[in-house]
Amino acid sequence: MSSSAVEPESPDLVCQLDNVQGVVDALTSVRWKRQQDAVLELSEHGIVLIVEETACLQAKVYLQRELFVRYEYSAEGRPRFGVSLGLFVDCLNTFSVQGHSSAIELRYPGPDMQLLLKSVESSDSCTYAEIRTRIPDTISWDYNFEPAGSSPLSFTVKKQLLGFRTVVSYFDKFVSDPGHLQKLSTNPRVVLRSSGFLPIFSLKFVQKGGKGKERGFEEEESCIRCLPLESAALKEAIDDLEWPGSSIHLILQPTPPSVTFRGEGHGDLQIDFMCQANTDLLVAFHCDREVSHRYKYKFLRATTSNIPSSVIRDNRGSKLTIGRGGMLKVQHLVSVAKPAIPHPHVDSASYQQPSRIAYIEFFVKPEVDEDDANDT
Amino acid sequence: MGKICHLYLTRDHVYFLHNLLNGDGIQCIAQFRKEALFDEYRLSSQNDDRISFAIDLSLLHRALHSIISIYTEFSAGDSGVPGGNSAPNHIQIKLVKKLPPHSQQPMPFLTFETKGYKSAVIQDVPISKPLSRSDVLELQAALDMAQDLPQTLIQVPHMHQLQNFVEKMKNVGDVLNVSISKYGDLHLQVSTSLITLGAEFRKLSVIGDQAQSPTDDQNLSAQSRTRIALQRGDAMTVQVSVKHFFKSLQCHAAKPDCAFYGITQQGACLTVVFQFFIPGTHQTDKAISLHCRLPVLDPGAS
């Protein structure tokens, strides 16, 4: 609200933001369902927003103080309060359409412990909001992420990884040849694998034998070369894994260095990211032993499916790390740079403001399985 | 606004009327002087030369759209012909009763006849039976009621931006508080138990009753300013449905030159008046008028 309301003499936090859309994008990335409670934690370093799902998935958005044009913090300790994430995002979103500029001020607490927002710029028009806060629930599960062993197990996905959709469209053509299909089966199981130094995909149709017995008949049908394409590979790969659904095996192995996502359900789908020199598949890869864990598909999907397309286009890469006990950490970066006039020779204006990045982290617990703990 | 509307024809005017007879939704009144639409206009009825019927706007729109395309093709084909365009570029619209296929009962239609050189295209748009004498009287009474204008009207800035803003506001709440002051302030606010979200636009142009804004309210919040203006009797406030308000902004699609919002006496409804200029001037085209009336919600109901 506004200046005249009875406000505490010195609020815990008064900050100003000049790119609301960037923050809306960052928060939208962790909005995996309609009704979601979020906890906001304020500190001298910035604002952290935390959301959680059934003690299996947690996401954090770090809005560090460098993202704000003004950041006045005067609380002792770290104030925490709960808000409805959906309402907070919808509310911020109304500020991002206010004409050309969208600078806003955030203030906490208001007279009734509200989170106060108001547009700052024009004198003849003003937008304001008061969001009711609540006492946060205790975080039900401690997501302390610890490295698994002395050396890290991680990989970073960058753009130009692979256009899996393209492969699938080749695959569609392949499958649409009915004569071909009839030779195989009316209901073939399909395995897609990539191999080699470049993402070369081989398609394998695995026909199930009659009476529910697998005959183990494999027929190498075709080999399709696919050039690396610009795409948000991780998101696409995870989207594609929806087909088999249920739980997904994530396997990292050092020789040959590769990352494999394998889904088994209605059909089998395996996606291999091969990491070799001279390819842009993975920007970084650290793995000294084979690890394999299973994650629920819906949680894996939540880590990528809500990232706005503008952020995907910006493509700052995503880093996945497996920690102790198979806890998966997925990190994304979202630009919160002040919108600049697009320049044809500059890839993204935000590269000039490296500090203006919002960090997003997801923590996914693995599915408990007796065969699973083979990284110890 | 809605699919079905009443077309009401009188000696001098043609009206498109939305929701005038069943008063719970947003009412919309588009009025055309007969000369604005027709070269020739003949009307006769036993009810003081007034006829009204319900018509499906999507069918009417389709018929008009196809006529436009026929004429576009016609004039394009005609342009190369020496001797010029002899075929008149007009449509004849008639109210008729016809026997539809597979039916024994004649049905009323609005018939559009388009003539080319060698062909004629006739399109029949089905309409309701003409309204009874008492219904027409009721419609006329509702129309007369709907003509009273608020004492203060303020001009809405940047319709398109406001439309974007209200569209996003729809996600936050259902009920919109609209306050309009004689100083030219428009204050919109959605308030629920979890959130209050508002926008204030100041120093807008005012038509009708206006007043000088107090000099000491500059540093006040939008809410305080509105509260004081209400106490002074310089402002009025009503609650309307956010969806209705958004719909009223969609009339922007009719490309009006400006739009004014006002609250009628006793806060009976929120009115938006769209103004159309005579092309190339800044004078109001009095042959065309369009306004909407948004029903006010019972504050207890929200």
XYZ file of C-alpha atoms in Angstrom:
678
model
C 0.000 0.000 0.000
C 0.917 3.368 0.269
C 2.767 5.916 1.991
C 0.086 7.154 4.344
C -0.825 3.936 6.056
C 0.440 3.472 9.550
C 3.605 1.573 8.944
C 6.247 0.491 11.375
C 8.949 3.077 11.894
C 11.571 0.866 10.418
C 10.383 -2.064 8.393
C 12.559 -5.155 8.180
C 12.994 -4.690 4.480
C 12.403 -2.024 1.856
C 13.646 -2.900 -1.587
C 13.127 -1.791 -5.144
C 13.105 -3.898 -8.216
C 13.291 -2.634 -11.778
C 12.560 -5.875 -13.609
C 9.415 -7.443 -12.243
C 9.087 -9.768 -15.226
C 12.397 -11.464 -14.421
C 11.241 -12.211 -10.895
C 7.844 -13.387 -12.179
C 9.707 -15.777 -14.518
C 11.897 -17.070 -11.702
C 8.960 -17.666 -9.372
C 6.834 -19.191 -12.143
C 9.572 -21.809 -12.598
C 8.778 -23.295 -9.186
C 5.006 -23.059 -9.528
C 4.153 -26.654 -10.285
C 0.572 -26.585 -9.076
C -2.244 -24.141 -8.531
C -2.396 -23.985 -4.768
C 1.073 -23.791 -3.333
C 2.270 -22.308 -0.094
C 5.634 -20.641 -0.136
C 7.910 -19.411 2.620
C 9.879 -16.222 2.139
C 13.053 -15.736 4.116
C 14.634 -12.301 4.285
C 18.266 -11.633 5.036
C 20.948 -9.072 4.396
C 21.971 -11.148 1.359
C 18.584 -11.153 -0.320
C 15.260 -12.963 -0.389
C 14.841 -16.719 -0.596
C 11.521 -18.282 -1.550
C 11.005 -21.918 -0.606
C 8.271 -24.290 -1.791
C 7.893 -27.920 -0.926
C 5.865 -30.949 -1.897
C 5.136 -33.972 0.288
C 8.624 -34.066 1.750
C 10.010 -35.311 -1.562
C 10.576 -32.173 -3.560
C 11.753 -28.760 -2.537
C 12.508 -25.692 -4.609
C 14.303 -22.510 -3.651
C 14.500 -19.259 -5.559
C 17.367 -17.003 -4.507
C 16.788 -13.340 -5.211
C 20.077 -11.927 -4.069
C 20.337 -8.293 -3.106
C 22.253 -7.433 -6.275
C 19.018 -7.954 -8.215
C 17.465 -4.975 -6.484
C 18.163 -1.369 -7.297
C 17.684 -0.579 -3.605
C 17.885 -3.026 -0.717
C 17.512 -1.735 2.827
C 17.529 -4.494 5.355
C 17.281 -3.695 9.038
C 15.959 -6.813 10.748
C 17.758 -8.879 13.288
C 17.830 -12.559 12.506
C 16.097 -13.774 9.398
C 12.382 -12.991 9.250
C 10.329 -15.742 7.632
C 6.720 -15.620 6.542
C 4.352 -17.668 4.416
C 2.425 -16.497 1.361
C 0.395 -18.184 -1.324
C 2.836 -18.586 -4.221
C 0.105 -18.378 -6.877
C -1.284 -15.178 -5.452
C 2.177 -13.666 -5.089
C 3.057 -14.438 -8.708
C -0.333 -13.280 -10.065
C 0.001 -10.104 -8.063
C 3.559 -9.388 -9.244
C 2.383 -10.111 -12.751
C -0.110 -7.226 -12.648
C 2.828 -4.903 -12.015
C 4.697 -6.129 -15.028
C 2.138 -4.806 -17.506
C 2.178 -1.262 -16.286
C 3.274 0.410 -19.477
C 6.916 0.836 -20.236
C 8.529 0.695 -16.859
C 7.774 -1.740 -14.129
C 9.788 -0.585 -11.153
C 8.217 -1.595 -7.864
C 8.925 -1.294 -4.191
C 8.525 -4.199 -1.780
C 8.178 -3.562 1.925
C 7.819 -5.903 4.884
C 6.110 -5.894 7.278
C 3.039 -3.677 6.822
C 0.871 -2.581 9.750
C -0.780 -5.975 9.836
C 2.331 -7.978 8.916
C 1.442 -7.777 5.231
C 3.905 -7.776 2.381
C 3.413 -4.426 0.651
C 4.091 -3.732 -2.988
C 3.695 -0.555 -4.965
C 4.723 0.797 -8.294
C 7.156 3.694 -8.022
C 7.629 5.892 -11.093
C 4.617 7.767 -12.419
C 3.008 10.380 -10.217
C -0.375 10.202 -11.933
C -0.923 6.478 -11.732
C -0.015 3.994 -9.073
C -0.530 0.295 -8.514
C -0.306 -1.166 -5.043
C -0.883 -4.470 -3.296
C -1.024 -5.803 0.235
C -0.485 -9.532 0.535
C -1.498 -11.147 3.767
C 1.250 -13.282 5.239
C 1.016 -16.159 7.652
C 3.261 -17.843 10.139
C 5.202 -20.372 8.070
C 4.888 -24.085 8.587
C 8.009 -25.755 9.708
C 9.839 -27.323 6.812
C 8.931 -30.962 7.158
C 12.127 -32.353 5.843
C 15.629 -31.085 6.065
C 17.001 -30.774 2.577
C 20.595 -30.495 3.633
C 22.401 -31.346 0.488
C 25.681 -33.079 1.058
C 28.089 -34.214 -1.597
C 28.179 -37.931 -2.126
C 31.772 -38.737 -1.319
C 34.871 -36.678 -1.870
C 34.509 -35.969 -5.576
C 31.443 -34.347 -7.070
C 28.863 -36.146 -9.164
C 27.401 -33.541 -11.454
C 26.805 -32.462 -15.001
C 25.782 -29.231 -16.635
C 23.451 -29.133 -19.593
C 23.841 -26.329 -22.038
C 22.062 -25.364 -25.195
C 22.794 -27.137 -28.467
C 22.567 -30.407 -26.706
C 20.243 -32.396 -28.800
C 16.906 -31.944 -30.352
C 15.162 -34.960 -29.117
C 11.871 -33.852 -30.643
C 13.567 -33.991 -34.004
C 14.551 -37.551 -33.415
C 11.037 -38.311 -32.373
C 9.704 -36.808 -35.568
C 12.077 -39.012 -37.575
C 10.868 -41.788 -35.433
C 7.252 -40.918 -36.204
C 7.952 -41.188 -39.907
C 9.662 -44.439 -39.312
C 6.804 -45.838 -37.357
C 4.179 -44.501 -39.706
C 5.226 -47.022 -42.346
C 2.588 -49.633 -41.692
C 4.206 -52.406 -43.671
C 7.253 -52.042 -41.570
C 5.293 -52.128 -38.388
C 3.332 -55.192 -39.343
C 6.551 -57.077 -39.777
C 7.425 -56.255 -36.232
C 4.354 -56.426 -34.130
C 1.047 -54.733 -33.563
C 2.253 -53.435 -30.261
C 5.999 -53.109 -30.326
C 8.026 -51.972 -27.388
C 10.342 -49.284 -28.463
C 13.755 -48.454 -27.108
C 15.483 -45.316 -28.212
C 19.158 -45.089 -27.550
C 21.788 -42.621 -28.467
C 25.353 -43.736 -28.898
C 28.704 -42.631 -30.190
C 30.432 -39.315 -29.945
C 27.705 -37.340 -31.547
C 24.138 -37.948 -30.627
C 23.460 -40.762 -32.999
C 20.280 -42.484 -32.174
C 19.547 -46.030 -32.854
C 15.998 -47.190 -32.812
C 15.346 -50.645 -31.536
C 12.018 -52.278 -31.703
C 11.744 -54.946 -29.111
C 8.911 -57.235 -29.826
C 7.201 -58.960 -26.977
C 6.420 -62.591 -27.536
C 2.931 -64.042 -27.237
C 1.268 -64.958 -23.979
C 3.067 -62.269 -22.085
C 6.437 -63.936 -22.503
C 9.253 -61.802 -23.728
C 11.002 -63.488 -26.588
C 14.001 -61.257 -26.366
C 13.835 -60.689 -30.083
C 15.665 -57.558 -30.970
C 16.032 -56.212 -34.413
C 18.286 -53.316 -35.191
C 16.144 -51.458 -37.660
C 17.758 -48.238 -38.484
C 20.313 -45.710 -37.485
C 19.362 -42.076 -37.678
C 21.903 -39.344 -37.454
C 20.772 -36.211 -35.756
C 22.814 -33.047 -35.717
C 22.882 -31.088 -32.526
C 20.123 -28.504 -32.516
C 19.419 -25.543 -30.362
C 16.968 -26.653 -27.787
C 16.327 -26.809 -24.128
C 17.540 -30.348 -24.037
C 17.002 -31.208 -20.427
C 13.422 -29.972 -20.482
C 12.702 -31.763 -23.723
C 14.259 -34.971 -22.515
C 12.224 -34.893 -19.335
C 9.061 -33.968 -21.250
C 9.649 -36.936 -23.512
C 10.000 -39.232 -20.538
C 6.353 -38.620 -19.788
C 5.543 -41.365 -22.224
C 6.823 -44.263 -20.108
C 5.983 -42.225 -16.989
C 6.081 -43.468 -13.396
C 9.686 -43.558 -12.213
C 12.833 -42.619 -14.042
C 16.300 -44.050 -13.586
C 19.084 -41.540 -13.729
C 22.442 -43.166 -14.355
C 25.807 -41.425 -14.422
C 28.834 -43.393 -15.518
C 32.445 -42.350 -15.943
C 33.395 -44.659 -18.823
C 32.300 -43.724 -21.345
C 31.253 -40.505 -19.621
C 27.516 -40.414 -20.022
C 24.221 -39.542 -18.411
C 21.252 -41.796 -18.992
C 17.613 -41.212 -18.264
C 15.607 -44.392 -18.481
C 11.882 -44.697 -18.067
C 10.100 -47.990 -17.930
C 6.348 -48.140 -17.915
C 3.965 -48.316 -20.864
C 7.065 -48.584 -22.976
C 10.748 -48.089 -22.424
C 12.503 -44.902 -23.293
C 16.156 -44.343 -22.740
C 17.873 -41.059 -23.381
C 21.666 -41.007 -23.254
C 23.681 -37.808 -23.058
C 27.147 -38.803 -24.180
C 29.898 -36.583 -22.916
C 32.926 -36.494 -25.170
C 35.505 -33.915 -26.019
C 34.638 -31.666 -28.967
C 30.952 -31.914 -28.424
C 28.657 -29.444 -26.775
C 26.570 -32.097 -25.194
C 27.475 -31.392 -21.639
C 29.401 -28.351 -20.602
C 30.771 -30.030 -17.537
C 30.771 -33.576 -16.284
C 32.150 -34.890 -13.032
C 31.723 -38.529 -12.195
C 34.249 -41.013 -10.868
C 31.979 -44.025 -10.401
C 28.700 -45.260 -11.715
C 25.647 -44.099 -9.800
C 22.053 -44.924 -10.429
C 18.936 -43.655 -8.711
C 15.255 -43.655 -9.392
C 13.125 -40.535 -9.153
C 9.394 -40.107 -9.427
C 8.590 -38.750 -12.860
C 6.237 -36.070 -11.575
C 8.933 -34.616 -9.324
C 11.552 -34.749 -12.045
C 9.110 -33.019 -14.337
C 8.421 -30.256 -11.785
C 12.092 -29.271 -11.981
C 11.828 -28.199 -15.621
C 8.251 -28.050 -16.813
C 7.267 -24.632 -15.474
C 10.216 -22.645 -16.680
C 8.805 -19.916 -18.953
C 9.783 -20.208 -22.589
C 11.540 -16.840 -22.495
C 13.915 -18.252 -19.890
C 14.445 -21.400 -21.928
C 15.363 -19.229 -24.904
C 17.802 -17.268 -22.776
C 19.364 -20.649 -22.012
C 21.871 -20.217 -19.257
C 22.205 -23.926 -18.692
C 21.097 -26.228 -15.939
C 23.275 -28.124 -13.533
C 22.322 -31.461 -12.022
C 24.158 -32.876 -9.038
C 23.605 -36.108 -7.153
C 24.351 -35.883 -3.465
C 24.445 -38.249 -0.528
C 21.643 -40.771 -0.543
C 20.841 -40.005 -4.150
C 19.383 -36.571 -3.510
C 19.193 -34.816 -6.856
C 19.873 -31.108 -7.071
C 18.799 -29.287 -10.230
C 19.959 -25.701 -10.615
C 18.734 -23.122 -13.115
C 19.656 -19.523 -13.708
C 17.133 -16.832 -14.659
C 18.105 -13.376 -15.840
C 16.596 -10.517 -13.869
C 18.479 -7.829 -15.757
C 16.825 -4.544 -16.460
C 15.193 -4.854 -19.846
C 17.484 -3.267 -22.370
C 16.986 -2.252 -25.956
C 17.738 -5.353 -27.974
C 21.031 -5.108 -29.758
C 21.646 -7.255 -32.800
C 25.252 -7.973 -31.890
C 24.702 -8.826 -28.277
C 23.322 -12.223 -27.505
C 21.586 -11.181 -24.365
C 21.675 -7.878 -22.581
C 21.963 -9.661 -19.314
C 25.412 -10.982 -20.098
C 26.594 -7.496 -19.305
C 25.071 -7.699 -15.865
C 26.310 -11.045 -14.645
C 25.258 -10.399 -11.071
C 21.623 -9.981 -11.985
C 20.719 -13.605 -12.061
C 18.123 -15.353 -9.942
C 19.212 -18.817 -8.851
C 16.711 -21.620 -8.705
C 17.398 -24.908 -6.986
C 15.283 -28.021 -6.868
C 15.973 -30.910 -4.522
C 14.426 -34.235 -5.420
C 14.559 -37.232 -3.114
C 15.134 -40.559 -4.809
C 12.609 -43.354 -4.654
C 13.559 -45.808 -1.985
C 14.557 -49.102 -3.479
C 16.739 -51.834 -2.066
C 18.665 -52.182 -5.337
C 19.097 -48.478 -5.574
C 21.835 -47.561 -3.195
C 24.727 -48.604 -5.340
C 26.702 -45.422 -5.134
C 28.112 -46.131 -1.723
C -20.901 -9.441 -24.673
C -23.056 -12.373 -25.582
C -24.289 -14.234 -28.580
C -27.914 -13.139 -28.724
C -29.057 -9.546 -28.756
C -32.238 -7.647 -29.556
C -32.360 -5.659 -32.730
C -34.812 -2.831 -32.221
C -35.965 -0.740 -35.151
C -37.835 2.531 -34.780
C -38.689 5.279 -37.264
C -35.363 7.048 -36.804
C -33.001 4.660 -35.079
C -31.645 1.151 -35.115
C -30.535 -0.297 -31.787
C -28.556 -3.348 -30.832
C -29.511 -4.116 -27.249
C -27.880 -6.626 -24.936
C -29.466 -7.847 -21.741
C -32.007 -5.062 -21.458
C -34.927 -7.316 -20.672
C -33.242 -9.699 -18.263
C -31.353 -7.253 -16.172
C -28.750 -9.323 -14.308
C -25.822 -9.098 -16.714
C -23.898 -6.309 -18.318
C -26.166 -4.174 -20.513
C -24.912 -2.856 -23.788
C -26.665 -0.336 -26.008
C -25.487 0.504 -29.504
C -27.566 3.117 -31.265
C -27.362 4.162 -34.894
C -29.316 6.903 -36.570
C -30.962 5.344 -39.602
C -28.946 7.546 -41.962
C -25.721 6.218 -40.487
C -26.490 2.730 -41.787
C -29.057 2.971 -44.570
C -29.587 4.966 -47.744
C -33.194 4.032 -47.781
C -35.191 2.860 -44.792
C -38.832 1.826 -44.802
C -40.516 0.542 -41.717
C -44.105 0.061 -40.838
C -45.701 -1.834 -38.045
C -48.962 -1.755 -36.226
C -47.068 -0.925 -33.066
C -46.223 2.702 -33.709
C -43.645 1.663 -36.326
C -41.500 -0.216 -33.850
C -40.208 -3.707 -34.443
C -37.897 -5.770 -32.296
C -36.638 -9.332 -32.434
C -33.755 -11.391 -31.093
C -30.907 -12.250 -33.418
C -27.828 -14.428 -33.156
C -24.932 -12.027 -33.596
C -22.520 -14.672 -34.807
C -24.869 -15.505 -37.719
C -25.376 -11.826 -38.483
C -21.631 -11.327 -38.390
C -21.114 -14.253 -40.765
C -23.671 -12.904 -43.232
C -22.127 -9.428 -43.192
C -18.648 -10.857 -43.501
C -19.560 -12.830 -46.587
C -21.243 -9.773 -48.127
C -18.081 -7.770 -47.602
C -16.038 -10.445 -49.301
C -18.477 -10.600 -52.209
C -18.184 -6.856 -52.710
C -14.436 -6.904 -52.334
C -14.207 -9.498 -55.083
C -16.802 -7.695 -57.113
C -15.048 -4.353 -57.031
C -11.680 -6.002 -57.686
C -13.089 -7.768 -60.745
C -14.839 -4.625 -61.832
C -11.876 -2.311 -61.696
C -10.425 -3.465 -65.007
C -13.643 -3.038 -66.932
C -13.790 0.100 -69.066
C -16.908 2.089 -68.558
C -16.730 2.024 -64.786
C -18.664 0.542 -61.998
C -22.304 0.554 -62.883
C -23.495 -1.925 -60.280
C -24.538 -0.203 -57.085
C -22.573 -1.344 -54.059
C -25.485 -1.885 -51.750
C -27.382 -4.552 -49.865
C -31.052 -4.891 -49.447
C -32.115 -6.089 -46.035
C -35.657 -7.303 -45.521
C -37.685 -8.854 -42.795
C -39.443 -11.854 -44.261
C -41.342 -14.956 -43.314
C -40.257 -18.049 -45.171
C -40.966 -21.720 -45.116
C -37.701 -23.354 -44.119
C -36.849 -26.730 -45.698
C -38.579 -29.712 -44.087
C -40.958 -27.524 -42.158
C -44.630 -26.664 -42.400
C -44.330 -23.563 -40.259
C -43.147 -20.300 -41.837
C -40.277 -18.770 -39.875
C -39.077 -15.164 -39.658
C -35.741 -14.270 -41.255
C -33.643 -11.218 -41.841
C -32.749 -11.527 -45.508
C -29.654 -9.975 -47.031
C -29.709 -9.626 -50.792
C -26.454 -8.871 -52.546
C -26.520 -8.183 -56.285
C -23.678 -8.646 -58.688
C -23.684 -8.323 -62.495
C -25.221 -11.634 -63.254
C -25.948 -13.146 -59.905
C -27.578 -12.361 -56.633
C -26.695 -13.867 -53.269
C -29.440 -14.135 -50.725
C -28.657 -14.965 -47.132
C -31.360 -15.672 -44.602
C -30.424 -15.080 -40.988
C -32.972 -16.689 -38.682
C -34.461 -14.408 -36.059
C -36.957 -14.783 -33.248
C -40.620 -13.967 -33.663
C -41.114 -10.228 -33.383
C -41.576 -9.115 -29.797
C -45.145 -8.578 -28.671
C -46.502 -5.098 -28.167
C -46.035 -5.341 -24.394
C -42.473 -6.647 -24.740
C -41.607 -3.795 -27.095
C -43.010 -1.342 -24.563
C -40.935 -2.980 -21.871
C -37.831 -2.801 -24.072
C -38.474 0.872 -24.799
C -38.921 1.560 -21.080
C -35.666 -0.248 -20.297
C -33.964 1.727 -23.041
C -35.272 5.021 -21.647
C -34.043 4.001 -18.206
C -30.643 3.138 -19.590
C -30.201 6.539 -21.179
C -29.615 8.490 -18.000
C -25.990 9.417 -17.758
C -23.811 9.767 -14.668
C -23.203 13.309 -13.464
C -19.467 12.850 -13.568
C -17.704 11.006 -16.349
C -13.951 10.550 -16.457
C -11.929 9.657 -19.498
C -10.083 6.355 -19.325
C -6.430 6.536 -20.219
C -4.732 3.871 -22.318
C -7.648 1.478 -22.761
C -5.348 -1.250 -23.968
C -3.043 -1.067 -20.961
C -5.982 -0.987 -18.603
C -7.400 -4.044 -20.329
C -4.103 -5.900 -19.775
C -4.039 -4.888 -16.157
C -7.645 -5.908 -15.442
C -7.092 -9.202 -17.231
C -4.323 -10.027 -14.757
C -6.434 -8.702 -11.881
C -9.015 -11.362 -12.759
C -6.613 -13.980 -11.379
C -6.519 -12.313 -7.997
C -10.192 -11.740 -7.155
C -13.750 -11.589 -8.474
C -15.094 -8.329 -7.101
C -13.807 -4.967 -8.196
C -14.308 -1.749 -6.258
C -14.502 1.170 -8.664
C -14.261 4.685 -7.261
C -14.615 7.776 -9.403
C -14.072 11.288 -8.093
C -14.955 14.721 -9.400
C -11.226 15.488 -9.353
C -10.666 13.074 -12.200
C -9.385 10.135 -10.144
C -10.214 6.543 -11.010
C -9.404 3.965 -8.379
C -9.793 0.225 -9.009
C -9.320 -2.271 -6.228
C -9.723 -5.999 -5.777
C -9.795 -7.087 -2.176
C -10.035 -10.591 -0.732
C -9.114 -12.031 2.644
C -5.615 -12.760 1.357
C -4.803 -9.803 -0.822
C -5.664 -6.236 -1.720
C -4.587 -5.133 -5.150
C -5.389 -1.761 -6.596
C -4.545 0.858 -9.168
C -5.192 4.544 -9.153
C -5.195 6.835 -12.177
C -5.210 10.550 -11.439
C -5.821 13.833 -13.219
C -8.024 12.348 -15.921
C -10.321 14.543 -18.027
C -13.725 15.036 -16.478
C -17.050 15.648 -18.199
C -19.946 16.936 -16.110
C -19.654 17.668 -12.396
C -16.083 18.327 -11.418
C -14.211 19.767 -8.484
C -10.745 20.991 -7.644
C -8.755 18.303 -5.874
C -7.639 19.264 -2.377
C -4.024 20.395 -2.345
C -3.165 18.419 0.772
C -3.918 14.975 -0.639
C -0.774 14.643 -2.723
C 1.114 12.524 -0.235
C -1.775 10.328 0.744
C -2.254 6.744 -0.304
C -4.772 5.900 -3.014
C -7.060 4.368 -0.399
C -6.922 7.374 1.924
C -7.457 9.797 -0.918
C -10.521 7.881 -2.062
C -11.868 7.650 1.482
C -11.573 11.404 2.000
C -13.132 12.174 -1.393
C -16.043 9.881 -0.500
C -16.495 11.615 2.853
C -16.578 14.973 1.138
C -19.172 13.754 -1.299
C -16.765 14.333 -4.184
C -16.536 10.667 -5.176
C -18.704 7.622 -5.585
C -17.765 3.995 -5.284
C -19.434 0.787 -6.473
C -18.602 -2.891 -6.558
C -18.832 -4.683 -9.875
C -17.725 -8.042 -11.183
C -14.130 -7.995 -12.470
C -15.342 -10.083 -15.409
C -17.998 -7.505 -16.294
C -15.443 -4.730 -16.083
C -13.100 -6.644 -18.338
C -15.921 -7.242 -20.824
C -16.713 -3.545 -20.866
C -13.074 -2.873 -21.775
C -13.362 -5.330 -24.637
C -15.670 -2.832 -26.369
C -12.343 -1.278 -27.248
C -12.568 -3.699 -30.194
C -15.276 -1.421 -31.668
C -12.454 1.151 -32.041
C -14.008 4.044 -30.175
C -12.038 7.287 -30.093
C -12.383 7.594 -26.344
C -14.107 6.028 -23.386
C -15.555 7.494 -20.204
C -16.523 5.805 -16.972
C -19.074 7.157 -14.515
C -21.340 6.016 -11.702
C -25.022 6.804 -12.037
C -26.965 8.465 -9.265
C -27.302 6.540 -6.040
C -24.662 4.180 -7.353
C -27.209 2.238 -9.357
C -24.704 1.111 -11.966
C -21.305 1.752 -13.460
C -21.623 3.206 -16.933
C -19.048 3.324 -19.683
C -19.694 5.602 -22.635
C -17.717 5.209 -25.825
C -17.282 8.177 -28.074
C -16.836 8.021 -31.825
C -15.545 10.995 -33.783
C -16.618 12.016 -37.249
C -13.671 10.689 -39.269
C -10.921 13.263 -39.618
C -12.262 15.527 -36.892
C -12.469 15.697 -33.118
C -16.209 16.159 -33.173
C -18.462 13.541 -31.729
C -20.394 11.585 -34.312
C -23.870 11.884 -32.915
C -25.259 9.339 -35.339
C -23.493 6.532 -33.460
C -23.499 5.869 -29.763
C -22.353 2.938 -27.670
C -22.519 2.520 -23.949
C -22.544 -0.260 -21.363
C -24.056 -0.467 -17.933
C -22.407 -2.775 -15.431
C -24.678 -4.054 -12.693
C -23.588 -3.177 -9.196
C -23.050 -6.077 -6.834
C -24.742 -6.186 -3.514
C -21.896 -5.465 -1.061
C -23.344 -8.088 1.259
C -23.179 -10.720 -1.453
C -19.449 -10.489 -1.901
